[in-house]
């Protein structure tokens, strides 16, 4: 029957004796048998914990139904369980509906002495009903007894009849009790014995000739099965243990809402679906509890999926399970469904990213810095032009300011790079603005320099790996394998000199060289300074989805992935034939191309972008308070500028009527400062002509040192303007004398407006 892990249930001394006889059989050395005494307490929980699904029940015929009902309550009567009833003429119970329905799913095997559709047995039953109806009561057990009595009489009568026809003598010989004389016709009588239940051979041991008569097939009862093949997978439901390992076995999106096999997808899942369709079996996928492929922990004792097969909790192990000689001592393998080697996964060498100066800051932070520079440049130029302290006379007819857009950009950029600037702010508003900017620049540049320094130091001496020899010659990049697995064992047991050196290097790193999963290994590889030896199919899968990693050198070693089965399993040849057929038809190649290069694969560009974040990149959130501080400084700058402007008008003792023109004057000055336009009224031109006539040569000679910046000459109507009004605070004069008399405040206000209109700035 191919049972390798069997639970034997007995209830008396006779059952224990039969168990001991069974254990002495030659073929039991390859099987594992656990005995359970049904008279013990809590025996069914022990059977459940064992995980065995092949169960032998050795109890009295009248107790079979009760025992099976207890098994049903323990959850042991399902489509995954098989039962063998040891009783010589056991009948599958069906009086209880719940048990009858459950037994229709389970596989139940039993022995029977009667062939119920035998013509002689049917004729005997009709005669008994007609002449002896009282003998037909008692069910199948009574029918068996009557059949045995009938056979005995029939055999004896037939033997006598055959002997009489052949001329044999039936006269008994005198037999003495104290002698060993045998009946002389005894051998002839034995040769004539034939039974209606079939040919019988009497000899030493059990019945020698038997044939399969019936097997439980459906809920409808029993059916004839003249060709039962216990080595076939057809119509079976098997348990498959597996492990999550992309792209072989993965959980679907929304798997928590799905049940059974519908939760899984991947290469192995697609493959087993096609194999099951070819061989006509059903299966159930279970994730291995400890998440391991299988490592020998003690002699003969394995964990992971191989341990599940050894314990009988699974019929197959379906996963990227590497065929090794050591594993072959514990399980059997089918023909390989995929060939593989061992490759080295390392971070991709990217010269562009390794030498870029944009990596210290994130893209959002760089955008914020650029936007801040532009906004601060416009604001600083506006504040400088609005302040009278930032204007100077370079001649009698020329005014100039250093706060052009180009100069402001140069001042801010120099401050950002911590360079010296020759321009010194004079107005309180520009001083506040520049102090805020310098503090902002200091924090930003310190953060940039520290991150860039760490980045350069980290990558300056980073070695380049092109082969395993390069890996052996360097010490900066550590390397390792999975903590347990075929790759680990390959290097550990290898006798090739280069591989032995690699294993020595792995051992020298201690526990840091190993990872528990490929996901952990990928994270360490992408973090830098670590390389991982792994199976080439898994490496190819990661390389097609993560552009930051690549394979180094050539693949070493050669092995294959295969389906594992319990040792001595009868399904090995059938599964191997199906796999070979799928390979020859190209089905497995199509599945591999789909799961590796179509489903979820990305196209990695050959040329990497100029900018890409690194593990050291500073995000905007870490420097957000610095931008808030700068914004606060610029707000204070605007408030100081407005305060000086309003205070300047108040000190000129303007009348209440003229104070209404302060804000309109502010608007005009803003327009003149930003648009560099000059607008003059006829009356203003007349006042300017008078002021020019009243200006003394000494006043016209006052000027600031010449500027190296370009200037824009004023037109003729502005040349009569008293430029000294721009320096009224320095000369302590707040009004202008014209022809020895003092003008009214209104006239001074008008000249002040004319002066603003005549301001010119140097275009950048």
XYZ file of C-alpha atoms in Angstrom:
764
model
C 0.000 0.000 0.000
C 3.006 2.292 0.197
C 2.356 3.418 3.776
C 5.564 4.640 5.410
C 4.113 6.219 8.562
C 1.426 4.159 10.255
C -0.577 4.514 13.477
C -1.634 1.119 14.883
C -4.683 1.185 17.186
C -5.417 -1.901 19.345
C -7.443 -2.626 22.479
C -6.462 -6.061 23.824
C -3.590 -8.509 24.169
C -4.399 -10.227 20.880
C -4.088 -6.933 19.047
C -0.741 -6.247 20.745
C 0.480 -9.703 19.704
C -0.480 -9.054 16.091
C 1.329 -5.708 16.286
C 4.527 -7.423 17.444
C 4.268 -9.930 14.612
C 3.873 -7.068 12.160
C 6.963 -5.323 13.506
C 9.026 -8.454 12.862
C 8.253 -8.370 9.145
C 11.230 -7.645 6.892
C 9.757 -4.650 5.080
C 8.881 -2.879 8.360
C 12.468 -1.668 8.724
C 11.720 1.040 6.164
C 8.469 2.082 7.837
C 7.689 3.952 11.021
C 4.981 2.419 13.197
C 3.422 4.079 16.256
C 1.218 1.984 18.545
C -1.730 3.419 20.489
C -3.709 1.533 23.130
C -7.376 2.511 22.813
C -7.950 1.652 26.449
C -5.660 4.509 27.528
C -6.936 7.972 28.377
C -6.739 10.798 25.859
C -5.388 8.468 23.207
C -7.013 10.353 20.323
C -5.216 13.600 21.127
C -1.919 11.701 20.891
C -2.935 10.328 17.504
C -3.766 13.843 16.313
C -0.425 15.202 17.555
C 1.483 12.469 15.733
C 0.198 13.787 12.409
C -0.071 10.265 10.970
C -2.801 9.854 8.376
C -2.484 6.115 7.721
C -4.272 4.264 10.538
C -4.716 0.541 11.226
C -7.656 -0.388 13.487
C -7.324 -3.772 15.199
C -10.481 -4.190 17.294
C -13.416 -6.562 17.491
C -15.853 -6.372 14.590
C -18.605 -5.097 16.857
C -16.402 -2.190 18.016
C -15.350 -0.892 14.601
C -18.185 1.593 14.237
C -17.668 3.024 17.742
C -13.926 3.469 17.153
C -14.487 5.168 13.814
C -17.030 7.492 15.437
C -14.414 8.508 18.011
C -11.948 9.126 15.197
C -14.538 11.285 13.450
C -15.004 13.395 16.580
C -11.216 13.847 16.755
C -11.161 15.121 13.163
C -9.335 12.096 11.790
C -11.892 10.941 9.221
C -11.311 13.141 6.189
C -10.319 12.783 2.572
C -6.695 12.875 3.703
C -6.899 9.828 5.989
C -6.651 6.146 5.139
C -7.881 3.270 7.329
C -7.214 -0.458 7.327
C -9.653 -2.661 9.275
C -7.762 -5.747 10.463
C -10.811 -7.941 11.207
C -11.011 -10.938 8.893
C -14.494 -10.107 7.655
C -14.957 -6.465 8.636
C -17.768 -4.476 7.118
C -17.624 -0.727 6.567
C -20.162 0.706 9.038
C -22.926 2.887 7.727
C -25.699 2.985 10.303
C -24.884 6.525 11.465
C -25.443 9.263 8.824
C -22.570 11.507 9.954
C -20.116 8.615 9.934
C -21.431 7.307 6.627
C -20.915 10.711 4.981
C -17.395 11.077 6.405
C -16.412 7.556 5.399
C -17.431 8.360 1.842
C -14.520 10.828 1.705
C -11.901 8.759 3.550
C -10.114 5.733 2.100
C -11.109 2.580 3.985
C -9.610 -0.853 3.325
C -10.928 -4.091 4.803
C -10.828 -7.863 4.320
C -13.900 -9.885 3.370
C -14.413 -13.602 2.930
C -17.562 -13.311 0.833
C -18.141 -12.101 -2.677
C -21.667 -10.766 -2.326
C -22.556 -10.986 -6.028
C -21.452 -14.640 -6.320
C -24.221 -16.704 -7.951
C -23.951 -19.539 -5.427
C -24.156 -17.119 -2.504
C -27.239 -15.442 -3.989
C -28.901 -18.838 -4.542
C -28.077 -19.876 -0.974
C -29.650 -16.694 0.346
C -32.872 -17.298 -1.569
C -33.144 -20.867 -0.271
C -32.574 -19.760 3.310
C -35.251 -17.095 3.016
C -37.677 -19.659 1.611
C -37.049 -22.637 3.881
C -35.309 -21.192 6.969
C -36.234 -17.473 7.348
C -35.118 -17.522 10.976
C -31.501 -18.092 9.882
C -31.367 -14.914 7.728
C -31.620 -12.572 10.724
C -28.421 -11.150 12.200
C -27.049 -9.114 9.321
C -23.780 -9.647 7.533
C -22.073 -11.334 10.451
C -24.688 -14.130 10.448
C -24.469 -14.336 6.655
C -20.737 -14.961 6.902
C -21.238 -17.768 9.427
C -23.897 -19.425 7.274
C -21.661 -19.109 4.229
C -18.799 -20.785 6.068
C -21.046 -23.660 7.179
C -22.370 -23.966 3.652
C -18.845 -24.026 2.273
C -17.777 -26.679 4.741
C -20.667 -28.990 3.862
C -20.359 -28.280 0.166
C -16.612 -28.910 0.153
C -16.960 -32.162 2.033
C -19.793 -33.371 -0.188
C -17.935 -32.389 -3.321
C -14.833 -34.163 -2.117
C -16.717 -37.359 -1.440
C -18.453 -37.135 -4.793
C -15.172 -36.634 -6.629
C -13.584 -39.543 -4.828
C -16.483 -41.856 -5.617
C -16.360 -40.969 -9.291
C -12.614 -41.516 -9.435
C -13.020 -44.931 -7.801
C -11.387 -44.031 -4.572
C -12.086 -45.987 -1.412
C -14.020 -44.206 1.298
C -13.976 -47.033 3.848
C -12.313 -45.858 7.052
C -9.398 -47.832 8.413
C -9.196 -48.809 12.054
C -7.059 -46.276 13.875
C -5.384 -46.933 17.169
C -5.003 -44.062 19.590
C -1.467 -44.963 20.613
C -0.079 -45.046 17.071
C 0.807 -42.354 14.504
C -1.093 -43.965 11.644
C -2.766 -41.497 9.266
C -5.953 -41.866 7.288
C -4.849 -43.445 4.057
C -7.335 -41.446 1.945
C -6.676 -38.150 3.725
C -4.476 -36.636 1.015
C -7.030 -37.473 -1.651
C -9.750 -35.730 0.331
C -7.614 -32.602 0.773
C -6.932 -32.436 -2.939
C -10.660 -32.476 -3.612
C -11.590 -29.609 -1.281
C -12.933 -26.669 -3.260
C -14.945 -23.806 -1.800
C -17.608 -21.630 -3.335
C -15.775 -18.619 -1.916
C -12.739 -19.339 -4.112
C -9.654 -21.522 -4.289
C -8.152 -22.255 -0.894
C -4.653 -23.524 -0.196
C -3.975 -25.074 3.164
C -0.430 -24.838 4.315
C 1.884 -23.129 6.746
C 1.028 -19.483 7.344
C -1.831 -17.272 6.216
C -4.088 -17.487 3.199
C -1.816 -17.587 0.173
C -4.155 -16.533 -2.586
C -6.473 -13.553 -2.326
C -7.723 -10.882 -4.663
C -9.079 -7.403 -4.255
C -12.851 -7.565 -4.316
C -14.374 -4.273 -3.247
C -13.297 -0.808 -2.275
C -15.197 2.129 -0.831
C -15.660 4.503 -3.754
C -18.461 6.962 -2.968
C -21.257 7.834 -0.592
C -23.466 5.453 -2.502
C -21.792 2.419 -0.958
C -19.214 -0.053 -2.169
C -18.258 -0.725 -5.731
C -16.312 -3.320 -7.616
C -12.720 -2.312 -8.315
C -10.936 -5.087 -10.167
C -7.909 -2.911 -10.983
C -6.955 -1.126 -7.775
C -3.494 0.384 -8.177
C -2.156 1.538 -4.836
C 0.868 3.063 -6.550
C -1.219 5.503 -8.573
C -2.071 9.099 -7.679
C -5.344 9.044 -9.566
C -8.342 10.219 -7.517
C -6.174 10.754 -4.456
C -6.016 13.855 -2.289
C -2.472 14.521 -1.103
C -0.937 16.991 1.319
C 1.827 19.210 -0.080
C 4.119 21.125 2.248
C 5.713 24.263 0.855
C 7.447 27.493 1.825
C 6.944 31.092 0.732
C 9.756 31.879 -1.683
C 9.113 34.311 -4.569
C 8.520 33.629 -7.383
C 8.062 29.910 -6.679
C 5.354 30.172 -4.023
C 3.753 33.488 -3.051
C 0.588 34.721 -1.399
C -1.873 36.462 -3.673
C -3.030 39.987 -3.005
C -5.963 39.789 -0.626
C -5.023 36.232 0.378
C -6.619 36.755 3.787
C -10.003 36.748 2.036
C -9.273 33.512 0.157
C -9.213 29.903 1.285
C -7.289 26.759 0.459
C -5.102 26.614 -2.607
C -6.605 29.829 -3.988
C -4.372 31.798 -1.601
C -1.182 30.875 -3.442
C 0.441 31.672 -6.756
C 3.856 31.276 -8.330
C 5.932 29.025 -10.539
C 5.595 25.920 -8.354
C 1.874 26.486 -7.881
C 1.328 26.706 -11.636
C 3.496 23.635 -12.196
C 1.705 21.418 -9.670
C -1.647 22.444 -11.160
C -0.540 21.081 -14.521
C 0.948 17.934 -12.969
C -2.268 17.273 -11.035
C -4.279 17.722 -14.218
C -2.096 15.171 -16.006
C -2.183 12.561 -13.225
C -5.733 13.176 -12.021
C -5.140 13.833 -8.316
C -6.197 16.518 -5.871
C -3.942 18.327 -3.413
C -3.864 20.726 -0.512
C -1.033 23.229 0.016
C 0.230 23.890 3.545
C 2.988 26.301 4.595
C 5.686 24.611 6.666
C 5.439 25.727 10.278
C 9.101 26.564 10.950
C 9.715 28.232 7.577
C 12.744 26.024 6.785
C 13.680 23.987 3.743
C 15.201 21.182 5.768
C 18.436 20.687 7.691
C 19.587 17.618 9.601
C 19.609 18.634 13.256
C 20.445 15.197 14.627
C 21.384 11.969 12.847
C 18.248 10.987 10.970
C 16.182 13.893 12.328
C 15.438 16.822 10.035
C 13.495 20.043 10.374
C 11.567 22.047 7.788
C 9.795 20.444 4.861
C 11.949 17.318 4.971
C 10.936 16.855 8.593
C 7.287 17.136 7.535
C 7.821 14.298 5.068
C 9.605 12.167 7.648
C 6.807 12.640 10.174
C 4.164 11.686 7.627
C 2.414 15.044 7.817
C 2.864 15.602 4.088
C 3.039 13.519 0.921
C 5.118 15.948 -1.155
C 7.442 18.880 -0.574
C 6.992 21.463 -3.319
C 9.459 24.357 -3.257
C 12.816 25.485 -4.672
C 14.335 22.528 -2.823
C 17.847 21.714 -3.987
C 18.754 18.099 -4.603
C 21.744 17.161 -2.438
C 23.313 13.847 -1.540
C 22.690 14.453 2.141
C 18.997 15.148 1.651
C 18.733 12.065 -0.549
C 19.439 9.919 2.505
C 16.216 11.173 4.115
C 13.833 11.652 1.176
C 13.407 10.711 -2.455
C 13.484 13.259 -5.266
C 11.669 13.319 -8.567
C 13.301 14.347 -11.814
C 14.487 17.981 -11.472
C 12.121 20.618 -12.810
C 14.796 23.347 -12.914
C 18.595 23.422 -13.039
C 20.590 25.938 -11.032
C 23.952 27.024 -9.702
C 25.204 29.455 -7.061
C 25.668 33.145 -7.855
C 26.863 36.204 -5.948
C 24.433 39.091 -5.447
C 26.064 42.494 -4.936
C 25.075 46.141 -5.085
C 25.293 47.539 -8.601
C 28.327 49.716 -9.244
C 26.998 53.166 -10.169
C 29.681 55.761 -10.873
C 27.134 58.505 -11.534
C 25.526 58.181 -8.157
C 28.799 57.567 -6.364
C 30.216 60.960 -7.453
C 27.173 63.214 -7.629
C 26.969 66.274 -5.394
C 23.195 66.193 -5.309
C 22.852 63.032 -3.244
C 23.205 64.607 0.245
C 19.804 66.334 -0.090
C 16.507 64.910 -1.237
C 14.790 66.262 -4.345
C 12.186 68.067 -2.249
C 14.886 69.732 -0.171
C 16.773 70.894 -3.272
C 13.576 72.399 -4.685
C 12.981 74.190 -1.402
C 16.519 75.645 -1.407
C 16.220 76.906 -5.004
C 12.802 78.434 -4.342
C 14.143 80.099 -1.198
C 17.080 81.636 -3.084
C 14.807 83.113 -5.771
C 12.265 84.469 -3.295
C 14.972 85.951 -1.067
C 16.660 87.540 -4.093
C 13.480 89.384 -5.095
C 12.738 90.475 -1.549
C 16.287 91.676 -0.876
C 16.333 93.696 -4.112
C 13.009 95.308 -3.204
C 14.076 96.167 0.332
C 17.399 97.605 -0.860
C 15.740 99.848 -3.424
C 13.087 101.047 -1.001
C 15.612 102.076 1.619
C 17.222 105.568 1.176
C 20.312 104.307 2.988
C 21.211 101.954 0.133
C 21.303 104.712 -2.524
C 24.309 106.914 -3.229
C 25.190 109.800 -5.519
C 27.975 109.080 -7.944
C 27.759 112.504 -9.629
C 25.616 115.581 -9.620
C 23.282 113.945 -12.066
C 23.533 110.241 -11.151
C 22.104 108.024 -8.365
C 22.933 104.377 -7.960
C 22.227 101.349 -5.723
C 23.994 98.021 -5.414
C 20.774 96.042 -4.844
C 20.098 94.927 -8.388
C 18.734 91.429 -9.038
C 22.124 90.202 -10.200
C 23.965 91.616 -7.205
C 21.361 90.250 -4.804
C 21.689 86.775 -6.314
C 25.471 86.953 -6.005
C 25.231 88.066 -2.368
C 22.862 85.206 -1.493
C 24.868 82.589 -3.376
C 28.105 83.753 -1.719
C 26.446 83.563 1.661
C 25.093 80.105 0.895
C 28.578 78.845 0.036
C 30.067 80.661 3.055
C 32.155 83.046 0.917
C 33.118 86.651 1.756
C 31.016 89.459 0.240
C 32.427 93.016 -0.200
C 28.974 94.615 -0.148
C 27.947 95.730 3.330
C 24.254 96.334 4.088
C 23.536 99.771 5.596
C 19.779 99.912 6.109
C 18.295 98.130 9.143
C 15.952 96.133 6.903
C 18.748 94.796 4.695
C 20.844 94.001 7.770
C 18.026 91.866 9.211
C 17.557 90.124 5.861
C 21.248 89.284 5.438
C 21.673 88.106 9.035
C 18.722 85.727 8.595
C 20.170 84.467 5.322
C 23.658 83.929 6.731
C 22.318 81.876 9.637
C 20.164 79.866 7.239
C 23.155 79.280 4.950
C 25.336 78.185 7.851
C 22.937 75.435 8.946
C 22.251 74.239 5.392
C 25.911 74.088 4.396
C 26.963 72.334 7.589
C 24.323 69.663 6.956
C 25.334 69.360 3.291
C 29.060 69.163 4.030
C 28.699 66.575 6.781
C 26.507 64.278 4.684
C 28.666 64.710 1.583
C 31.801 63.969 3.585
C 30.338 60.784 4.990
C 29.114 59.797 1.538
C 32.520 60.321 -0.095
C 34.378 58.532 2.683
C 31.998 55.605 2.440
C 32.422 55.197 -1.302
C 35.963 56.459 -1.783
C 37.668 53.136 -1.139
C 34.755 50.919 -2.144
C 36.234 47.990 -4.102
C 34.910 46.882 -7.460
C 33.898 43.224 -7.712
C 34.079 41.474 -11.055
C 34.849 37.914 -9.949
C 35.266 35.688 -6.920
C 38.989 36.435 -6.937
C 38.204 40.120 -6.375
C 36.031 39.097 -3.445
C 38.889 37.177 -1.858
C 41.399 40.024 -2.330
C 39.337 42.682 -0.524
C 38.165 43.033 3.075
C 35.681 45.904 2.928
C 32.719 43.950 1.549
C 31.493 41.118 3.737
C 29.783 38.103 2.203
C 27.724 35.152 3.354
C 24.842 32.744 2.696
C 21.523 31.717 4.158
C 21.923 30.482 7.699
C 20.693 27.036 6.706
C 20.352 25.576 3.253
C 22.046 23.909 0.323
C 24.301 26.910 -0.445
C 25.577 26.887 3.136
C 26.306 23.158 2.924
C 27.951 23.530 -0.500
C 30.704 25.815 0.798
C 30.965 23.970 4.099
C 31.642 20.596 2.470
C 33.506 21.734 -0.644
C 37.098 20.575 -1.152
C 37.883 22.943 -4.034
C 40.629 25.388 -2.854
C 38.876 28.591 -3.924
C 35.586 27.576 -2.310
C 37.403 26.529 0.849
C 38.934 30.019 1.092
C 35.495 31.562 0.639
C 34.135 29.383 3.434
C 37.008 30.419 5.689
C 36.179 34.048 4.954
C 32.523 33.420 5.796
C 33.426 31.717 9.061
C 35.775 34.544 10.057
C 32.853 36.993 9.991
C 30.889 35.016 12.541
C 27.118 35.245 12.735
C 27.043 38.482 10.710
C 27.807 36.529 7.542
C 24.456 34.726 7.546
C 20.896 35.844 6.886
C 17.627 34.104 7.678
C 15.897 34.831 4.365
C 16.519 36.218 0.902
C 14.487 39.310 1.834
C 16.895 40.091 4.668
C 19.861 39.416 2.389
C 18.503 41.758 -0.284
C 18.099 44.537 2.270
C 21.696 44.134 3.441
C 23.039 44.034 -0.116
C 21.195 47.227 -1.063
C 22.517 48.861 2.106
C 26.074 48.328 0.864
C 29.198 46.481 2.061
C 27.584 43.036 1.857
C 27.288 40.378 -0.857
C 25.126 37.259 -0.721
C 25.713 33.820 -2.242
C 22.366 32.417 -3.366
C 20.698 30.109 -5.859
C 20.928 31.458 -9.398
C 17.149 31.372 -10.152
C 16.387 33.450 -7.062
C 19.254 35.809 -7.945
C 17.907 36.217 -11.474
C 14.481 37.032 -10.062
C 15.812 39.740 -7.720
C 18.001 41.224 -10.454
C 14.958 41.597 -12.729
C 13.061 43.562 -10.085
C 15.669 45.639 -8.284
C 17.953 47.758 -10.438
C 20.207 48.451 -7.458
C 21.650 44.900 -7.428
C 23.432 42.697 -9.935
C 25.149 39.336 -10.295
C 28.920 39.253 -9.908
C 30.980 36.741 -11.857
C 29.846 33.388 -13.176
C 27.551 30.796 -11.655
C 29.395 28.084 -9.737
C 28.274 24.520 -9.109
C 25.400 22.697 -10.731
C 22.332 21.128 -9.194
C 18.571 21.072 -9.598
C 15.264 21.798 -7.924
C 12.976 18.786 -7.504
C 9.878 17.611 -5.678
C 10.707 15.674 -2.510
C 8.768 12.601 -1.345
C 9.006 10.293 1.664
C 11.617 7.603 1.332
C 10.286 4.705 -0.727
C 7.228 6.561 -1.992
C 5.396 4.799 -4.816
C 4.526 8.095 -6.505
C 8.063 9.022 -7.502
C 8.100 7.511 -10.995
C 4.652 8.857 -11.846
C 5.555 12.416 -10.825
C 8.923 12.246 -12.578
C 7.272 11.164 -15.817
C 4.847 14.098 -15.625
C 7.673 16.590 -15.007
C 9.736 15.231 -17.891
C 6.709 15.532 -20.146
C 6.130 19.174 -19.153
C 9.807 19.953 -19.800
C 9.806 18.293 -23.202
C 6.666 20.200 -24.220
C 8.263 23.517 -23.200
C 5.607 24.223 -20.568
C 8.083 24.744 -17.738
C 10.162 27.133 -19.858
C 7.064 29.223 -20.580
C 6.175 29.297 -16.894
C 9.667 30.414 -15.968
C 9.668 33.211 -18.534
C 6.298 34.414 -17.280
C 7.144 34.465 -13.583
C 10.667 35.833 -14.005
C 10.534 38.266 -16.918
C 6.879 39.236 -17.406
C 5.018 39.192 -14.121
C 6.236 42.203 -12.122
C 9.600 42.599 -13.884
C 11.061 46.088 -14.393
C 13.233 47.451 -17.183
C 16.367 48.816 -15.588
C 17.804 51.742 -17.618
C 21.377 51.377 -18.777
C 22.195 54.980 -17.879
C 21.336 55.797 -14.308
C 19.801 59.203 -13.479
C 22.026 62.039 -12.311
C 20.226 62.168 -9.009
C 19.074 59.298 -6.842
C 18.604 59.231 -3.075
C 21.047 57.284 -0.945
C 20.869 55.956 2.618
C 22.559 59.200 3.741
C 20.191 61.614 1.973
C 18.759 64.383 4.192
C 15.002 64.788 3.862
C 13.130 68.100 3.949
C 11.596 67.360 7.319
C 14.968 67.371 9.067
C 15.679 70.987 7.999
C 12.156 72.376 7.942
C 12.730 74.532 11.045
C 15.603 76.328 9.296
C 13.235 77.438 6.546
C 10.749 78.601 9.158
C 13.493 80.683 10.791
C 14.415 82.291 7.459
C 10.779 83.057 6.695
C 10.445 84.727 10.078
C 13.547 86.829 9.370
C 12.165 87.983 6.009
C 8.863 88.931 7.618
C 10.754 91.034 10.180
C 12.671 92.625 7.299
C 9.446 93.794 5.663
C 8.135 95.161 8.937
C 11.347 97.135 9.535
C 11.188 98.567 6.012
C 7.595 99.732 6.488
C 8.400 101.188 9.882
C 11.284 103.263 8.511
C 9.202 104.462 5.606
C 6.285 105.624 7.780
C 8.616 107.119 10.385
C 10.449 109.084 7.701
C 7.246 110.752 6.587
C 6.197 111.475 10.167
C 9.479 113.292 10.918
C 8.876 115.655 8.028
C 5.918 117.066 10.007
C 3.510 116.549 7.179
C 0.049 117.927 7.683
C -2.908 115.702 8.377
C -4.179 116.315 4.896
C -0.960 115.120 3.330
C -0.699 111.959 5.480
C -3.369 110.384 3.325
C -0.865 110.417 0.496
C 1.681 108.301 2.393
C 0.355 104.950 1.224
C -0.101 106.158 -2.339
C 3.489 107.360 -2.222
C 4.561 103.918 -0.989
C 2.828 102.289 -3.932
C 4.490 104.684 -6.353
C 7.891 104.013 -4.844
C 7.344 100.266 -5.145
C 6.437 100.667 -8.792
C 9.412 102.881 -9.455
C 11.764 100.548 -7.599
C 10.613 97.385 -9.342
C 9.732 98.705 -12.814
C 12.493 101.371 -12.991
C 10.075 103.827 -14.588
C 10.135 107.687 -14.314
C 6.889 109.621 -14.425
C 6.772 113.412 -13.965
C 4.000 115.916 -13.691
C 4.281 119.431 -15.131
C 4.150 120.981 -11.697
C 6.889 118.751 -10.405
C 9.123 119.746 -13.297
C 8.601 123.410 -12.417
C 9.561 122.802 -8.790
C 12.645 120.894 -9.834
C 13.784 123.764 -12.045
C 13.537 126.129 -9.101
C 15.435 123.742 -6.882
C 18.217 123.452 -9.438
C 18.627 127.232 -9.555
C 18.802 127.413 -5.756
C 21.358 124.640 -5.352
C 24.876 125.831 -4.553
C 27.993 124.382 -6.167
C 29.089 123.028 -2.787
C 25.891 121.061 -2.461
C 26.239 119.684 -5.943
C 29.805 118.602 -5.196
C 28.734 116.259 -2.379
C 28.870 112.736 -3.637
C 29.724 109.252 -2.559
C 32.826 107.419 -3.757
C 32.427 106.235 -7.314
C 30.986 102.732 -7.737
C 32.467 100.080 -9.960
C 28.963 99.015 -10.925
C 27.303 100.264 -14.060
C 24.931 103.240 -13.663
C 22.036 104.662 -15.619
C 22.116 108.456 -16.277
C 19.143 110.551 -15.311
C 17.349 112.601 -17.877
C 17.426 116.452 -17.911
C 14.308 117.154 -15.802
C 15.848 115.203 -12.933
C 19.195 116.939 -12.945
C 17.725 119.908 -11.049
C 16.594 117.709 -8.213
C 18.314 118.219 -4.895
C 20.043 114.863 -4.523
C 21.059 115.779 -1.021
C 17.551 115.008 0.148
C 18.448 111.316 -0.171
C 21.122 111.904 2.464
C 18.962 114.114 4.658
C 19.442 111.913 7.669
C 23.214 112.096 7.382
C 23.289 115.889 6.918
C 20.559 116.405 9.542
C 18.578 118.473 7.034
C 14.908 117.587 6.575
C 13.989 120.391 4.188
C 15.493 121.976 1.093
C 16.419 125.671 0.735
C 15.613 127.297 -2.534
C 16.872 130.907 -3.078
C 17.465 131.395 0.672
C 13.911 130.484 1.742
C 12.420 127.289 3.326
C 9.866 125.404 1.304
C 6.655 124.173 2.800
C 6.254 120.530 3.785
C 3.948 119.952 0.833
C 6.624 121.211 -1.555
C 9.191 118.949 0.120
C 6.854 115.989 -0.211
C 6.411 116.733 -3.918
C 10.152 116.904 -4.468
C 10.540 113.666 -2.564
C 8.136 111.982 -4.983
C 9.992 113.416 -7.932
C 13.226 112.060 -6.524
C 11.779 108.561 -6.274
C 10.606 108.688 -9.868
C 14.083 109.574 -11.015
C 15.807 106.623 -9.362
C 17.497 104.340 -11.786
C 18.994 100.914 -11.216
C 21.535 99.010 -13.195
C 19.922 96.224 -15.192
C 21.478 92.743 -14.603
